Amino acid sequence: MITLTPLSSSAASSSSSEPVCYLLELDEARILLDMGQRDYRASAAQTSWEYEEKVRELAPTLSLVLLSHSPTTYLSLYPYARARWGLTCPVYATQPTVEMGRVVCLAEVESWRSECRVEAADSVDGHTEGEVEGKKLDKGKRPLRGPFVPTVEEVHEAFDWIKAIRYNQPLHLGGDLAHLLLTPFPSGHTLGGTLFKLRSPTSGTVLYAVGINHTSERHLDGMVGAQNGPTGYAEGVMRPDLLIVEGGRTLVTNPKRRERETALLELVTSTLESNHSVLLPSDPSPRLLELLILLDQHWTFKLNPLVKRRPGVPQLPPGEAWPYPLCLVSRTAQDMVAFARSLIEWMGGVVKESGGEEVVSDLSGNRGKKGKRGRGARTTLGSEYGALDFRHVQFFLNPMDLLHAYPLMRPKLIVAIPPTMSHGPSRFLFTALANTEGNLILLTSRGEDRTLARELYEQWEVNQSFSAKWGQGKIGSVQSLSGQLKIEMESKVPLAGAELEAHLEAERLQKEKEAAHQAAVDRSRRMLEADDLESDSDSDSEGEAAADGIVVRRAEGANAYAGDGEDVRTMSFDIFVKGQQMRVQRGVAGEMARFRMFPFIERKGRKVDAYGEGLDIGQWMRKGREIEEEGETEEVREAKKRKEEEEERQQLPPEPPSKYVSEEVTLELRASVFFVDMEGLHDGQSIKTIIADLQPRKLIVVRSQEDSTQALIKFLDSTAGVTKDVSHPSVNEEIKIGEHVQSYSLTLGDSISTGLAKKWSKFEGYEVVMVDGTIALSAGSTIPTLESSSLVKPIVKEASAEAGQEANIAEVDDVKPDPDAAPQPAEDVKPTPSQLQEEVKPTPTLASSVVVPSALTLPTSLFIGDLRLARLKHRLSTLKPPIPAEFAGEGVLVCGPGIHAGEGGAKGGSIVAVRKVGEGQVVLEGSVGRVYWEVRKELYDGLAFVSAA
């Protein structure tokens, strides 16, 4: 049984900005597919957090979490749930998703915490949520209130917990999930983006395909690209029993990638050359790489001295051919680039093709004649990291550093995070640039609902013609902003003047209060200890303590608090001191006290070993460190490195006292805004083609709107050969697929398993074989064994008083197929438990057997599978030499070298026709020859062949 419940981003009325999260229940396993979160400011503006409540309720009960992409809408809630909601199950993602997701979450957390106070959202009764009495605990009984912002340490700990997996490598899960097989496939869209395939022996295969892109980009290949298959997809993703796919872009038509890139670069160039600046909000990592590669290559092309400047633009000296800086403002940008350079094997496009050389081309759209390229149109520049070298990108940690290096009025291109402009550098720089006419706000995504980026996008779209709106396949035009816009700006400001003095005075008083309280606690503890010792001594020796014949009388109050501030248990004296006596057999009669007198510590140190050789302790310590370093894994080294960085960060001077300030700023909008879709996602035609190529048996549409969902369902209903079993659930609606299957365990005996070594045949990820034997129920075993019929003796059934007939039991050797009977398909003849009880009464000393009735005959061979002529055509084209094939009509494939014109017509044995004449029936026609036998072999290899012999 397969059950899918959308916790967010359903197919009914979801928005593209909603977080992605689905609960998949597969054979008693509870699997959460992605765990995204809304933008922090949008989350704070909400009034209901039903989705987060549901995730908190499910977190302790989950069996597995799969993270498919690294943007915030896919995984930003995971660190918080891991740290505070009891999420302890295994988590799987690809290595790029782990590293880039860490960068994304760190950038969001650090940016938000540097501006907004988050303790109020996390505190409950004076304790941080989940940290009550030193324990991380959250019972889920309190109502939630966003945003849900983890700490930096919690982000690192959560992503260290994720288990990294690789593409196309099946992974057998452990524990309660041991029966499931997980296989990741590339999905495009983001670095490390994944299609997850889960295979269950009883429920079939589930393919989770959300966030896919079929086309290649500058740093990524398309969805499951470069695979051997007629449709370009890997064999592992074909014909899933259930396909979970998003349908929100069904009505969208994307412009060509070259057109989008050309429009973006031409607009950037014209704005900079008119002495104005460009602000490009972007995410911290997933799509930022694509933009940086594109812009850095454009800067390289512009700095080439052979490139001519535009007419009307004054020529500059060679050293200042392109004097406009390319700036990136992000706290985590340099870490992101370092991680990306270590993940080149996961990339494609220009990064893979350059092989250490950066290929730069002109994207202006002016192409030369075929076979000729102008000078400077294409340049190859060697570099250490190829397209990831980013020689022209300048990194800044915050906007203040940027404005200090380049004044506000100097033209420049600024890439700032986050894309929503709800907080961080992009929001601050927008307030600085939006009031200057000629500046450009360049949006590459529509942004999330209730954010500044979405508001600007809506202002741009409302003034576009219908054909230029988003999703119509055309590039829009630049739109000038006008009017006033009120923005709430929040910041963290250091205290100064009277506020700082008051804060320091309050801290001093607090420290004095805590010190006085601690001193009082210590004084009370010492008084109690002294009173306890004095009372014990008075009761034992009536106020006298004797040791070695010496009687010492205690003086009242003498040295009662000796050694104030020191641990009395470790002090040593050569005289009698109150509180230093030690008890032996306390509470037993005859107890006596002894005192420490004349302490002497013998210092022992061996300079030589037993053989007189000097000992070099340092040598052994160095050897031990070397052995530890050799045994360390890469993960341990990375963890140690991060720990050292944290220790260094803690040694830095403490942050000065600060306060959080919120103010409302009114902007006079004079800048321009332009939107070009650079999200790297499929469009409507692509998703229809992908579904038709994958040929799923059942389909669930998620992350879509009602009109897009109905358009996709209408297309599937009108297309032949595509599944009609389509579900489109709403939020929290359960979709149940399949039925409960009763599976039974069976052990193959040695008499059968030894003869099956070369008979297994592969079919859709399974291995099948036909067996013929007898089930034996051995004494003391709960699992039946299938043995050869000759080894199991049947049991003679006793006469039944009710039926009055003998049991239908015979030796297997006596069963002979009826030659006149028609061939029947293979069946598993398994009696029900009630039939076993009625027909067979096993004795404790004999084995019972169930025999196939004599009326049933097994076929000598059987083919399993569905023949697809398109796949057969592809297989024939990969032969050496290849066999050409063409479709001659519906259900007919003509193969052979004689089908091409100019070869003298058809020759004997050169043409073979493969014809599908019915359900499960194929006819192979043609003269016997090389082509016939090779086509027949490929036809057979496309099916699973099992033999009863």
Tab-separated table of C-alpha atoms in Angstrom, residues 138-410:
chain	number	residue	atom	x	y	z
A	138	ASP	CA	9.648	19.960	22.687
A	139	LYS	CA	6.508	17.958	23.340
A	140	GLY	CA	4.528	19.683	20.629
A	141	LYS	CA	1.798	20.896	23.013
A	142	ARG	CA	2.474	24.623	22.683
A	143	PRO	CA	1.188	26.559	19.661
A	144	LEU	CA	3.917	27.490	17.233
A	145	ARG	CA	4.775	30.959	16.054
A	146	GLY	CA	7.252	31.608	13.246
A	147	PRO	CA	9.722	32.291	11.906
A	148	PHE	CA	11.652	29.160	12.826
A	149	VAL	CA	15.271	30.278	12.833
A	150	PRO	CA	17.895	27.808	14.126
A	151	THR	CA	21.310	28.788	15.421
A	152	VAL	CA	24.520	28.455	13.427
A	153	GLU	CA	25.610	25.493	15.554
A	154	GLU	CA	22.288	23.741	14.980
A	155	VAL	CA	22.646	24.190	11.218
A	156	HIS	CA	26.113	22.605	11.219
A	157	GLU	CA	24.982	19.740	13.438
A	158	ALA	CA	21.917	19.036	11.298
A	159	PHE	CA	23.813	18.891	8.007
A	160	ASP	CA	26.608	16.805	9.529
A	161	TRP	CA	23.919	14.215	10.278
A	162	ILE	CA	22.870	13.823	6.621
A	163	LYS	CA	24.171	10.752	4.800
A	164	ALA	CA	25.535	11.648	1.373
A	165	ILE	CA	24.613	9.446	-1.614
A	166	ARG	CA	25.696	9.364	-5.263
A	167	TYR	CA	23.757	9.300	-8.513
A	168	ASN	CA	22.708	5.981	-10.070
A	169	GLN	CA	23.979	3.932	-7.116
A	170	PRO	CA	21.291	1.736	-5.494
A	171	LEU	CA	21.298	1.933	-1.721
A	172	HIS	CA	19.839	-0.825	0.443
A	173	LEU	CA	18.389	0.877	3.507
A	174	GLY	CA	18.854	-0.662	6.917
A	175	GLY	CA	16.728	-1.365	9.954
A	176	ASP	CA	12.980	-1.254	9.417
A	177	LEU	CA	13.619	-0.052	5.841
A	178	ALA	CA	15.758	-3.042	4.855
A	179	HIS	CA	13.209	-4.130	2.263
A	180	LEU	CA	13.412	-0.807	0.391
A	181	LEU	CA	15.903	0.102	-2.331
A	182	LEU	CA	16.736	3.787	-2.831
A	183	THR	CA	18.309	5.047	-6.063
A	184	PRO	CA	19.015	8.756	-6.795
A	185	PHE	CA	19.087	10.206	-10.316
A	186	PRO	CA	20.034	13.714	-11.516
A	187	SER	CA	17.125	16.107	-12.010
A	188	GLY	CA	18.798	19.316	-13.188
A	189	HIS	CA	17.618	22.709	-11.823
A	190	THR	CA	20.203	22.797	-8.978
A	191	LEU	CA	23.625	21.341	-8.310
A	192	GLY	CA	22.967	17.947	-6.729
A	193	GLY	CA	19.238	18.055	-7.542
A	194	THR	CA	17.788	14.566	-7.265
A	195	LEU	CA	15.029	12.320	-8.516
A	196	PHE	CA	14.444	9.697	-5.829
A	197	LYS	CA	13.358	6.206	-6.829
A	198	LEU	CA	12.093	3.913	-4.072
A	199	ARG	CA	11.450	0.266	-4.855
A	200	SER	CA	9.414	-1.998	-2.630
A	201	PRO	CA	9.099	-5.743	-3.309
A	202	THR	CA	5.354	-5.637	-2.585
A	203	SER	CA	4.211	-2.130	-3.550
A	204	GLY	CA	6.346	-1.488	-6.639
A	205	THR	CA	8.472	1.542	-7.541
A	206	VAL	CA	7.872	5.193	-6.651
A	207	LEU	CA	9.648	7.989	-8.551
A	208	TYR	CA	9.666	11.414	-6.856
A	209	ALA	CA	10.295	14.070	-9.524
A	210	VAL	CA	9.917	17.630	-8.217
A	211	GLY	CA	12.088	20.518	-9.425
A	212	ILE	CA	13.223	19.091	-12.772
A	213	ASN	CA	14.830	20.622	-15.833
A	214	HIS	CA	15.289	18.691	-19.066
A	215	THR	CA	17.712	21.135	-20.714
A	216	SER	CA	21.419	21.575	-20.056
A	217	GLU	CA	22.776	24.782	-18.566
A	218	ARG	CA	26.183	26.338	-18.116
A	219	HIS	CA	27.039	24.316	-15.029
A	220	LEU	CA	24.518	21.457	-15.143
A	221	ASP	CA	23.290	18.750	-17.467
A	222	GLY	CA	19.596	18.131	-17.899
A	223	MET	CA	17.404	15.629	-16.116
A	224	VAL	CA	19.013	12.169	-16.194
A	225	GLY	CA	21.086	13.330	-19.147
A	226	ALA	CA	23.720	11.446	-21.163
A	227	GLN	CA	22.023	8.099	-20.630
A	228	ASN	CA	21.698	5.181	-23.003
A	229	GLY	CA	18.047	4.974	-23.860
A	230	PRO	CA	15.657	5.822	-26.698
A	231	THR	CA	14.288	8.821	-24.757
A	232	GLY	CA	17.574	9.959	-23.237
A	233	TYR	CA	16.606	8.784	-19.749
A	234	ALA	CA	18.184	6.085	-17.627
A	235	GLU	CA	16.535	2.693	-17.671
A	236	GLY	CA	16.020	2.945	-13.919
A	237	VAL	CA	13.482	5.774	-14.160
A	238	MET	CA	11.356	4.233	-16.886
A	239	ARG	CA	7.911	2.721	-16.215
A	240	PRO	CA	7.559	3.529	-12.486
A	241	ASP	CA	4.478	2.216	-10.768
A	242	LEU	CA	3.879	5.670	-9.295
A	243	LEU	CA	5.250	9.013	-10.506
A	244	ILE	CA	5.010	12.062	-8.232
A	245	VAL	CA	5.492	15.132	-10.410
A	246	GLU	CA	4.778	18.858	-10.163
A	247	GLY	CA	2.312	20.412	-12.568
A	248	GLY	CA	2.443	24.108	-11.672
A	249	ARG	CA	4.238	25.067	-14.909
A	250	THR	CA	1.909	23.190	-17.277
A	251	LEU	CA	0.620	26.428	-18.805
A	252	VAL	CA	4.062	28.069	-18.914
A	253	THR	CA	6.108	28.503	-22.091
A	254	ASN	CA	9.758	29.336	-21.500
A	255	PRO	CA	11.701	31.562	-23.901
A	256	LYS	CA	14.849	29.998	-25.304
A	257	ARG	CA	17.808	30.032	-22.957
A	258	ARG	CA	19.926	31.989	-25.409
A	259	GLU	CA	17.250	34.668	-25.721
A	260	ARG	CA	16.985	35.043	-21.950
A	261	GLU	CA	20.739	35.257	-21.445
A	262	THR	CA	21.135	37.726	-24.314
A	263	ALA	CA	18.385	39.986	-22.951
A	264	LEU	CA	19.921	39.931	-19.475
A	265	LEU	CA	23.468	40.739	-20.620
A	266	GLU	CA	22.425	43.438	-23.077
A	267	LEU	CA	20.393	45.181	-20.392
A	268	VAL	CA	23.273	44.969	-17.903
A	269	THR	CA	25.691	46.356	-20.496
A	270	SER	CA	23.473	49.263	-21.514
A	271	THR	CA	22.745	50.216	-17.893
A	272	LEU	CA	26.409	50.209	-16.862
A	273	GLU	CA	27.527	52.133	-19.943
A	274	SER	CA	24.930	54.781	-19.129
A	275	ASN	CA	26.742	55.274	-15.761
A	276	HIS	CA	24.093	53.609	-13.626
A	277	SER	CA	24.107	50.572	-11.363
A	278	VAL	CA	22.336	47.222	-11.490
A	279	LEU	CA	21.038	45.326	-8.438
A	280	LEU	CA	20.508	41.604	-9.032
A	281	PRO	CA	18.976	39.799	-6.022
A	282	SER	CA	19.894	36.112	-5.950
A	283	ASP	CA	19.796	33.116	-3.645
A	284	PRO	CA	22.931	32.223	-1.662
A	285	SER	CA	23.883	29.190	-3.734
A	286	PRO	CA	21.593	26.991	-5.887
A	287	ARG	CA	21.012	29.361	-8.829
A	288	LEU	CA	23.799	31.807	-7.960
A	289	LEU	CA	26.406	29.561	-9.631
A	290	GLU	CA	24.670	29.786	-13.002
A	291	LEU	CA	24.488	33.585	-12.797
A	292	LEU	CA	28.120	33.959	-11.707
A	293	ILE	CA	29.396	31.798	-14.572
A	294	LEU	CA	27.322	33.762	-17.078
A	295	LEU	CA	28.351	37.191	-15.750
A	296	ASP	CA	32.015	36.306	-15.258
A	297	GLN	CA	32.261	35.071	-18.852
A	298	HIS	CA	30.578	38.267	-20.050
A	299	TRP	CA	33.127	40.344	-18.140
A	300	THR	CA	35.944	38.297	-19.674
A	301	PHE	CA	34.519	38.900	-23.122
A	302	LYS	CA	34.162	42.647	-22.503
A	303	LEU	CA	37.724	42.917	-21.165
A	304	ASN	CA	39.067	41.320	-24.331
A	305	PRO	CA	40.886	44.131	-26.186
A	306	LEU	CA	39.634	42.807	-29.544
A	307	VAL	CA	36.006	43.476	-28.625
A	308	LYS	CA	34.689	46.762	-30.003
A	309	ARG	CA	32.501	48.978	-27.896
A	310	ARG	CA	29.028	50.055	-28.919
A	311	PRO	CA	28.499	53.001	-31.270
A	312	GLY	CA	28.168	56.211	-29.318
A	313	VAL	CA	30.099	54.907	-26.312
A	314	PRO	CA	33.481	56.651	-25.978
A	315	GLN	CA	36.524	54.437	-26.387
A	316	LEU	CA	38.561	54.075	-23.200
A	317	PRO	CA	42.259	53.253	-22.744
A	318	PRO	CA	43.107	49.535	-22.962
A	319	GLY	CA	43.541	49.263	-19.206
A	320	GLU	CA	40.013	50.601	-18.665
A	321	ALA	CA	38.193	48.753	-21.453
A	322	TRP	CA	35.447	47.661	-19.028
A	323	PRO	CA	35.817	49.621	-15.793
A	324	TYR	CA	32.634	48.407	-14.122
A	325	PRO	CA	33.077	46.119	-11.088
A	326	LEU	CA	31.179	42.851	-10.650
A	327	CYS	CA	30.367	42.640	-6.926
A	328	LEU	CA	28.853	39.842	-4.856
A	329	VAL	CA	27.579	40.706	-1.358
A	330	SER	CA	27.110	37.625	0.814
A	331	ARG	CA	28.522	36.274	4.059
A	332	THR	CA	28.841	32.762	2.661
A	333	ALA	CA	29.789	33.430	-0.977
A	334	GLN	CA	33.452	32.449	-0.673
A	335	ASP	CA	32.565	29.229	1.152
A	336	MET	CA	30.027	28.441	-1.553
A	337	VAL	CA	32.599	28.891	-4.317
A	338	ALA	CA	35.111	26.725	-2.443
A	339	PHE	CA	32.535	23.956	-2.066
A	340	ALA	CA	31.535	24.247	-5.734
A	341	ARG	CA	35.128	23.851	-6.897
A	342	SER	CA	35.341	20.565	-4.994
A	343	LEU	CA	32.155	19.271	-6.676
A	344	ILE	CA	33.100	19.662	-10.334
A	345	GLU	CA	32.416	15.975	-11.040
A	346	TRP	CA	28.728	16.668	-10.286
A	347	MET	CA	28.522	19.416	-12.909
A	348	GLY	CA	28.102	19.543	-16.658
A	349	GLY	CA	27.768	22.120	-19.397
A	350	VAL	CA	30.625	24.583	-19.805
A	351	VAL	CA	32.252	23.508	-16.547
A	352	LYS	CA	32.637	19.915	-17.735
A	353	GLU	CA	33.457	20.754	-21.335
A	354	SER	CA	36.145	23.340	-20.564
A	355	GLY	CA	38.279	20.798	-18.657
A	356	GLY	CA	40.355	23.491	-16.961
A	357	GLU	CA	39.856	26.040	-19.755
A	358	GLU	CA	37.187	28.688	-19.789
A	359	VAL	CA	35.320	29.121	-23.050
A	360	VAL	CA	34.014	32.641	-23.586
A	361	SER	CA	31.608	33.503	-26.399
A	362	ASP	CA	29.589	36.493	-27.492
A	363	LEU	CA	25.894	36.180	-26.603
A	364	SER	CA	24.773	39.308	-28.366
A	365	GLY	CA	23.021	37.198	-30.965
A	366	ASN	CA	25.168	38.372	-33.898
A	367	ARG	CA	26.303	35.175	-35.541
A	368	GLY	CA	28.746	35.059	-38.409
A	369	LYS	CA	28.518	32.902	-41.457
A	370	LYS	CA	28.365	29.179	-40.982
A	371	GLY	CA	31.799	27.726	-40.371
A	372	LYS	CA	33.380	31.141	-39.709
A	373	ARG	CA	33.776	33.090	-36.517
A	374	GLY	CA	34.910	36.648	-36.146
A	375	ARG	CA	38.001	37.514	-34.194
A	376	GLY	CA	37.145	37.933	-30.558
A	377	ALA	CA	33.817	36.175	-30.911
A	378	ARG	CA	35.148	33.106	-29.139
A	379	THR	CA	38.127	33.098	-26.811
A	380	THR	CA	39.696	30.327	-24.764
A	381	LEU	CA	41.453	31.385	-21.607
A	382	GLY	CA	43.236	28.853	-19.425
A	383	SER	CA	42.586	28.889	-15.694
A	384	GLU	CA	42.979	26.582	-12.754
A	385	TYR	CA	39.264	26.035	-12.093
A	386	GLY	CA	37.945	26.658	-15.592
A	387	ALA	CA	34.578	28.371	-15.581
A	388	LEU	CA	34.573	28.406	-11.753
A	389	ASP	CA	37.643	30.633	-11.500
A	390	PHE	CA	35.551	33.852	-11.206
A	391	ARG	CA	38.490	36.168	-11.860
A	392	HIS	CA	36.275	39.239	-12.163
A	393	VAL	CA	33.968	38.663	-9.180
A	394	GLN	CA	34.729	40.710	-6.054
A	395	PHE	CA	33.384	39.361	-2.756
A	396	PHE	CA	32.040	41.561	0.047
A	397	LEU	CA	30.692	40.439	3.417
A	398	ASN	CA	28.212	43.297	3.884
A	399	PRO	CA	26.945	46.376	2.034
A	400	MET	CA	29.114	48.712	4.119
A	401	ASP	CA	32.291	47.109	2.770
A	402	LEU	CA	30.937	47.423	-0.774
A	403	LEU	CA	30.063	51.123	-0.444
A	404	HIS	CA	33.415	51.819	1.179
A	405	ALA	CA	35.234	50.260	-1.807
A	406	TYR	CA	32.922	51.665	-4.499
A	407	PRO	CA	30.886	54.806	-3.776
A	408	LEU	CA	27.166	54.724	-4.343
A	409	MET	CA	27.244	56.824	-7.514
A	410	ARG	CA	29.858	54.682	-9.299
